[in-house]
Amino acid sequence: MTLERYLKAAERENTQRSYASALRHFEVEWGGHLPATPDSVARYLADHAALLANNTLRQRLAALASWHREHGFVDPTRAPLVRKVLKGIQTVHPSVEKQAEPLQLTRLTQVDDWLRTAISVARERGDRADELRHRRDRSLILLGFWRGFRGDELIRVQVEYLHLVPGEGMTCFLSRSKGDRQALGTTYKVPALSRLCPVTAIVDWTTTAALTEGRLFRGIDRWGRVSETPLHPNSLIPLLRRLLTAAGLPDAEEYSSHSLRRGFAGWANANGWDVKALMEYVGWRDVHSAMRYLDGSDPFARHRIEASLPPPALPEP
């Protein structure tokens, strides 16, 4: 293996793609040059201040910083000029980070009911392609919800790294994840449930598709042939939205692959999981990361305030 391959392996696939896109935008679309100067980076920020979200601008800076470090150049993004311009942009163009709508358990149940019916219908009419597609989607959405996986984690699950534990569930080993800073790999436990069971859904999918190794979630052609190529990360959001629409749920465009993670976090919080237990289960390394996914069981504090109000005055006779 080459040095370049090892260096690429040290970064998550999502990070590699987003950084490559950011550098391409800086060089090709804007006409910047690498290595860059603090002045050119500051002008790049100013030119896109009204066009790009603040989070996107910070991501572009991270990509530029990474390129300069890797190639042995001074990082221009750390210059006082760049930091001052970014602060000014955040003041003039304040923005609130848009969060994906959490997928509530009731809506997960509605989608699962639709998928189970669709599987039965496809099997009865001998439509193997549809049956396989629905079984795959069912295992994907249930695993994504009950494990709180990110989209890039879902698509990297390998069949040979899944192991059944009779009466308990299934273990799932991921060679790397965002919280795994040392790239040692993490083994996750997937619970076997009486309903909405991710383990049963995965077994049904792998058995029907005759999968014994490789990526768990793959493309399926119109003739019911399962591809060797895994689903692309960018396909997860449209896939989820199609499922929600087919199941009759409104506002499907408000959901993304993060909706599964946020939905599970909200469900766990509402059912008495403390933050520490939730962090350990999902794999968050700090409280700040966890709190981004939690709206609280009483986000407006209405119930707590109402409970402390004095009783209403008796009406006058």
Short mmCIF file of C-alpha atoms in Angstrom, two decimals:
data_model
loop_
_atom_site.label_atom_id
_atom_site.label_comp_id
_atom_site.label_asym_id
_atom_site.label_seq_id
_atom_site.Cartn_x
_atom_site.Cartn_y
_atom_site.Cartn_z
CA MET A 1 0.00 0.00 0.00
CA THR A 2 1.14 3.57 -0.68
CA LEU A 3 1.64 6.31 1.89
CA GLU A 4 -1.21 8.28 0.31
CA ARG A 5 -3.63 5.38 0.83
CA TYR A 6 -2.78 5.17 4.53
CA LEU A 7 -3.21 8.92 4.93
CA LYS A 8 -6.64 8.78 3.27
CA ALA A 9 -7.65 5.88 5.49
CA ALA A 10 -7.01 8.07 8.54
CA GLU A 11 -9.94 10.33 7.57
CA ARG A 12 -13.61 9.46 7.42
CA GLU A 13 -15.03 9.07 3.91
CA ASN A 14 -17.49 11.91 4.51
CA THR A 15 -14.66 14.21 5.57
CA GLN A 16 -12.61 13.32 2.49
CA ARG A 17 -15.53 14.07 0.18
CA SER A 18 -16.50 17.34 1.85
CA TYR A 19 -12.90 18.60 1.96
CA ALA A 20 -12.32 17.71 -1.70
CA SER A 21 -15.51 19.55 -2.64
CA ALA A 22 -14.49 22.60 -0.58
CA LEU A 23 -11.03 22.77 -2.17
CA ARG A 24 -12.53 22.38 -5.65
CA HIS A 25 -14.90 25.28 -4.92
CA PHE A 26 -12.04 27.47 -3.69
CA GLU A 27 -9.74 26.73 -6.64
CA VAL A 28 -12.01 26.05 -9.61
CA GLU A 29 -15.23 27.98 -8.97
CA TRP A 30 -13.77 30.96 -7.13
CA GLY A 31 -10.35 30.96 -8.81
CA GLY A 32 -8.18 30.80 -5.69
CA HIS A 33 -4.66 29.42 -5.54
CA LEU A 34 -3.05 26.90 -3.21
CA PRO A 35 -1.12 27.51 -1.07
CA ALA A 36 -3.34 30.42 -0.10
CA THR A 37 -2.59 33.67 1.71
CA PRO A 38 -4.60 35.07 4.63
CA ASP A 39 -5.75 37.89 2.34
CA SER A 40 -7.13 35.52 -0.33
CA VAL A 41 -8.90 33.38 2.29
CA ALA A 42 -10.44 36.50 3.84
CA ARG A 43 -11.66 37.69 0.42
CA TYR A 44 -13.09 34.24 -0.29
CA LEU A 45 -15.08 34.40 2.95
CA ALA A 46 -16.31 37.92 2.20
CA ASP A 47 -17.40 36.97 -1.33
CA HIS A 48 -19.51 34.08 -0.01
CA ALA A 49 -20.71 35.59 3.27
CA ALA A 50 -24.23 36.24 2.00
CA LEU A 51 -24.41 33.04 -0.05
CA LEU A 52 -23.23 30.28 2.29
CA ALA A 53 -24.25 29.35 5.82
CA ASN A 54 -21.77 30.07 8.60
CA ASN A 55 -21.32 26.36 9.21
CA THR A 56 -20.44 25.89 5.54
CA LEU A 57 -17.87 28.68 5.71
CA ARG A 58 -16.29 27.06 8.77
CA GLN A 59 -16.18 23.74 6.92
CA ARG A 60 -14.42 25.44 3.98
CA LEU A 61 -11.85 26.87 6.38
CA ALA A 62 -11.29 23.43 7.91
CA ALA A 63 -10.63 21.99 4.44
CA LEU A 64 -8.13 24.73 3.62
CA ALA A 65 -6.42 24.32 6.99
CA SER A 66 -6.12 20.56 6.46
CA TRP A 67 -4.60 20.97 2.99
CA HIS A 68 -1.96 23.42 4.23
CA ARG A 69 -1.00 21.25 7.20
CA GLU A 70 -0.70 18.12 5.04
CA HIS A 71 1.51 19.89 2.52
CA GLY A 72 3.76 21.58 5.08
CA PHE A 73 2.58 25.16 4.57
CA VAL A 74 1.63 27.76 7.16
CA ASP A 75 -2.10 27.60 7.83
CA PRO A 76 -3.59 30.90 6.56
CA THR A 77 -6.95 30.25 8.22
CA ARG A 78 -5.40 30.90 11.65
CA ALA A 79 -4.34 34.42 10.71
CA PRO A 80 -5.96 37.22 12.77
CA LEU A 81 -7.36 38.77 9.56
CA VAL A 82 -9.28 35.61 8.65
CA ARG A 83 -10.60 35.15 12.19
CA LYS A 84 -11.73 38.78 12.34
CA VAL A 85 -13.53 38.55 8.99
CA LEU A 86 -15.29 35.34 10.05
CA LYS A 87 -16.42 36.97 13.30
CA GLY A 88 -17.76 39.94 11.36
CA ILE A 89 -19.67 37.67 8.98
CA GLN A 90 -21.25 35.83 11.89
CA THR A 91 -22.34 39.18 13.34
CA VAL A 92 -23.77 40.58 10.10
CA HIS A 93 -25.24 37.27 8.90
CA PRO A 94 -26.33 35.39 12.02
CA SER A 95 -27.78 31.97 11.36
CA VAL A 96 -29.45 29.24 13.36
CA GLU A 97 -28.35 25.72 12.54
CA LYS A 98 -31.26 23.83 10.99
CA GLN A 99 -31.80 20.48 12.67
CA ALA A 100 -33.35 17.50 10.97
CA GLU A 101 -36.83 16.61 12.21
CA PRO A 102 -36.55 13.70 14.68
CA LEU A 103 -38.36 10.55 13.58
CA GLN A 104 -40.79 9.84 16.41
CA LEU A 105 -41.49 6.25 17.45
CA THR A 106 -45.10 6.53 16.29
CA ARG A 107 -43.92 7.49 12.82
CA LEU A 108 -41.29 4.77 12.79
CA THR A 109 -44.10 2.32 13.59
CA GLN A 110 -46.20 3.69 10.74
CA VAL A 111 -43.31 3.28 8.28
CA ASP A 112 -42.60 -0.24 9.55
CA ASP A 113 -46.26 -1.22 9.19
CA TRP A 114 -46.22 0.01 5.60
CA LEU A 115 -42.99 -1.87 4.83
CA ARG A 116 -44.25 -5.16 6.30
CA THR A 117 -47.40 -4.90 4.21
CA ALA A 118 -45.37 -4.02 1.11
CA ILE A 119 -43.11 -7.04 1.68
CA SER A 120 -46.13 -9.36 1.87
CA VAL A 121 -47.69 -7.89 -1.27
CA ALA A 122 -44.42 -8.15 -3.23
CA ARG A 123 -43.91 -11.75 -2.14
CA GLU A 124 -47.47 -12.73 -3.11
CA ARG A 125 -47.10 -11.36 -6.62
CA GLY A 126 -43.59 -12.75 -7.06
CA ASP A 127 -41.90 -9.36 -7.34
CA ARG A 128 -38.45 -10.24 -6.03
CA ALA A 129 -36.94 -6.81 -6.66
CA ASP A 130 -39.58 -5.04 -4.57
CA GLU A 131 -39.44 -7.66 -1.83
CA LEU A 132 -35.67 -7.32 -1.53
CA ARG A 133 -35.82 -3.54 -1.63
CA HIS A 134 -38.44 -3.36 1.12
CA ARG A 135 -36.58 -5.88 3.30
CA ARG A 136 -33.37 -3.89 2.90
CA ASP A 137 -35.10 -0.61 3.71
CA ARG A 138 -36.81 -2.09 6.75
CA SER A 139 -33.55 -3.39 8.22
CA LEU A 140 -31.84 -0.07 7.44
CA ILE A 141 -34.40 2.15 9.13
CA LEU A 142 -34.76 -0.09 12.21
CA LEU A 143 -31.01 -0.50 12.68
CA GLY A 144 -30.45 3.22 12.11
CA PHE A 145 -33.06 4.15 14.70
CA TRP A 146 -32.35 1.66 17.49
CA ARG A 147 -28.58 2.08 17.27
CA GLY A 148 -28.64 5.81 16.62
CA PHE A 149 -26.21 5.36 13.74
CA ARG A 150 -25.08 8.15 11.46
CA GLY A 151 -25.70 7.70 7.76
CA ASP A 152 -22.04 6.97 6.98
CA GLU A 153 -21.96 4.37 9.76
CA LEU A 154 -25.04 2.63 8.39
CA ILE A 155 -23.62 2.20 4.91
CA ARG A 156 -20.32 0.81 6.26
CA VAL A 157 -21.86 -2.07 8.22
CA GLN A 158 -20.32 -5.34 7.00
CA VAL A 159 -22.27 -8.61 6.96
CA GLU A 160 -19.31 -10.66 8.20
CA TYR A 161 -18.99 -8.38 11.25
CA LEU A 162 -22.53 -9.12 12.44
CA HIS A 163 -22.88 -11.87 15.04
CA LEU A 164 -26.10 -13.18 16.57
CA VAL A 165 -26.26 -13.56 20.35
CA PRO A 166 -29.21 -15.95 20.97
CA GLY A 167 -31.87 -14.47 23.22
CA GLU A 168 -30.13 -11.09 23.40
CA GLY A 169 -29.56 -9.55 20.00
CA MET A 170 -26.66 -9.01 17.66
CA THR A 171 -23.21 -7.45 17.82
CA CYS A 172 -22.07 -5.13 15.05
CA PHE A 173 -18.41 -4.20 14.62
CA LEU A 174 -17.49 -0.98 12.82
CA SER A 175 -13.84 -0.57 11.92
CA ARG A 176 -14.12 3.18 12.42
CA SER A 177 -16.62 5.83 13.41
CA LYS A 178 -16.61 9.55 14.18
CA GLY A 179 -16.20 9.00 17.93
CA ASP A 180 -13.41 6.43 17.45
CA ARG A 181 -10.48 8.85 17.44
CA GLN A 182 -7.85 6.09 17.61
CA ALA A 183 -9.42 4.08 14.75
CA LEU A 184 -9.46 0.95 16.91
CA GLY A 185 -12.94 -0.08 15.85
CA THR A 186 -16.07 -0.30 17.99
CA THR A 187 -18.45 -3.16 18.71
CA TYR A 188 -22.08 -2.08 19.07
CA LYS A 189 -24.83 -4.18 20.60
CA VAL A 190 -28.10 -4.32 18.66
CA PRO A 191 -31.07 -5.37 20.83
CA ALA A 192 -33.57 -8.08 19.88
CA LEU A 193 -37.04 -6.61 20.46
CA SER A 194 -40.57 -7.98 20.62
CA ARG A 195 -41.60 -5.60 17.82
CA LEU A 196 -39.84 -3.16 15.51
CA CYS A 197 -36.92 -5.56 15.87
CA PRO A 198 -33.76 -4.59 13.98
CA VAL A 199 -32.20 -8.03 14.48
CA THR A 200 -35.12 -9.90 12.88
CA ALA A 201 -35.21 -7.38 10.03
CA ILE A 202 -31.48 -7.82 9.34
CA VAL A 203 -31.70 -11.62 9.43
CA ASP A 204 -34.68 -11.54 7.04
CA TRP A 205 -32.82 -9.24 4.64
CA THR A 206 -29.51 -11.13 4.63
CA THR A 207 -31.27 -14.50 4.31
CA THR A 208 -33.52 -13.43 1.44
CA ALA A 209 -30.64 -11.72 -0.38
CA ALA A 210 -28.20 -14.58 0.43
CA LEU A 211 -25.62 -12.16 1.82
CA THR A 212 -22.64 -13.66 3.63
CA GLU A 213 -20.02 -10.92 3.34
CA GLY A 214 -19.50 -7.37 2.16
CA ARG A 215 -21.58 -4.29 2.85
CA LEU A 216 -24.98 -4.90 4.41
CA PHE A 217 -26.87 -2.23 2.48
CA ARG A 218 -26.51 -2.33 -1.32
CA GLY A 219 -28.24 -1.35 -4.50
CA ILE A 220 -30.85 -3.61 -6.13
CA ASP A 221 -31.64 -3.51 -9.85
CA ARG A 222 -35.07 -3.91 -11.48
CA TRP A 223 -34.58 -7.67 -11.90
CA GLY A 224 -33.88 -8.22 -8.22
CA ARG A 225 -30.12 -8.59 -8.53
CA VAL A 226 -28.27 -7.35 -5.46
CA SER A 227 -25.25 -5.25 -6.34
CA GLU A 228 -21.77 -5.65 -4.88
CA THR A 229 -21.67 -1.87 -4.60
CA PRO A 230 -22.92 -0.37 -1.31
CA LEU A 231 -25.50 2.38 -1.14
CA HIS A 232 -23.97 5.83 -1.56
CA PRO A 233 -24.22 8.15 1.48
CA ASN A 234 -26.09 10.70 -0.63
CA SER A 235 -28.81 8.14 -1.39
CA LEU A 236 -29.93 7.76 2.24
CA ILE A 237 -31.86 11.02 2.53
CA PRO A 238 -33.95 10.49 -0.63
CA LEU A 239 -34.46 6.84 0.38
CA LEU A 240 -35.81 7.83 3.79
CA ARG A 241 -38.03 10.55 2.34
CA ARG A 242 -39.50 8.13 -0.21
CA LEU A 243 -40.34 5.70 2.59
CA LEU A 244 -42.01 8.42 4.66
CA THR A 245 -44.04 9.61 1.68
CA ALA A 246 -45.08 6.06 0.74
CA ALA A 247 -46.18 5.45 4.33
CA GLY A 248 -48.40 8.54 4.17
CA LEU A 249 -46.39 10.76 6.50
CA PRO A 250 -46.50 14.53 5.89
CA ASP A 251 -43.51 16.87 5.59
CA ALA A 252 -41.10 14.17 4.39
CA GLU A 253 -38.69 16.87 3.18
CA GLU A 254 -38.01 17.86 6.79
CA TYR A 255 -36.31 14.52 7.48
CA SER A 256 -32.76 13.33 6.84
CA SER A 257 -30.60 10.39 7.91
CA HIS A 258 -29.94 12.36 11.12
CA SER A 259 -33.66 12.03 11.90
CA LEU A 260 -33.09 8.41 12.97
CA ARG A 261 -30.38 9.41 15.44
CA ARG A 262 -32.36 12.37 16.77
CA GLY A 263 -35.50 10.28 16.99
CA PHE A 264 -33.81 7.61 19.08
CA ALA A 265 -32.15 10.20 21.33
CA GLY A 266 -35.49 11.90 21.95
CA TRP A 267 -37.21 8.58 22.65
CA ALA A 268 -34.49 7.51 25.10
CA ASN A 269 -34.58 10.87 26.87
CA ALA A 270 -38.38 10.75 27.20
CA ASN A 271 -38.14 7.23 28.62
CA GLY A 272 -35.78 8.04 31.45
CA TRP A 273 -32.33 7.43 30.00
CA ASP A 274 -29.84 9.78 31.61
CA VAL A 275 -27.33 11.60 29.42
CA LYS A 276 -24.43 9.38 30.52
CA ALA A 277 -26.25 6.18 29.54
CA LEU A 278 -27.30 7.70 26.22
CA MET A 279 -23.75 8.87 25.46
CA GLU A 280 -22.33 5.42 26.18
CA TYR A 281 -24.96 3.69 24.03
CA VAL A 282 -24.73 5.97 21.01
CA GLY A 283 -21.00 6.68 21.28
CA TRP A 284 -20.91 10.41 21.96
CA ARG A 285 -17.67 11.53 23.60
CA ASP A 286 -18.88 14.81 25.10
CA VAL A 287 -22.08 16.22 26.55
CA HIS A 288 -22.22 19.03 23.99
CA SER A 289 -22.52 16.52 21.13
CA ALA A 290 -25.30 14.68 22.94
CA MET A 291 -27.28 17.81 23.79
CA ARG A 292 -27.45 18.82 20.11
CA TYR A 293 -29.74 15.83 19.58
CA LEU A 294 -31.97 16.39 22.61
CA ASP A 295 -34.93 18.74 22.65
CA GLY A 296 -35.93 17.75 26.17
CA SER A 297 -39.19 16.18 27.26
CA ASP A 298 -40.55 19.65 28.09
CA PRO A 299 -38.61 21.99 25.76
CA PHE A 300 -40.69 25.09 26.56
CA ALA A 301 -40.75 24.31 30.31
CA ARG A 302 -44.54 24.66 30.10
CA HIS A 303 -45.40 21.63 32.24
CA ARG A 304 -42.88 22.51 34.94
CA ILE A 305 -44.12 26.10 35.15
CA GLU A 306 -47.79 25.10 35.08
CA ALA A 307 -47.19 22.64 37.93
CA SER A 308 -45.84 25.42 40.14
CA LEU A 309 -48.58 27.98 39.44
CA PRO A 310 -51.10 28.68 42.19
CA PRO A 311 -54.56 27.20 41.68
CA PRO A 312 -57.04 29.45 39.89
CA ALA A 313 -59.06 31.79 42.06
CA LEU A 314 -62.61 30.69 42.81
CA PRO A 315 -65.21 32.57 40.78
CA GLU A 316 -67.08 35.25 42.69
CA PRO A 317 -70.63 34.30 43.71
#
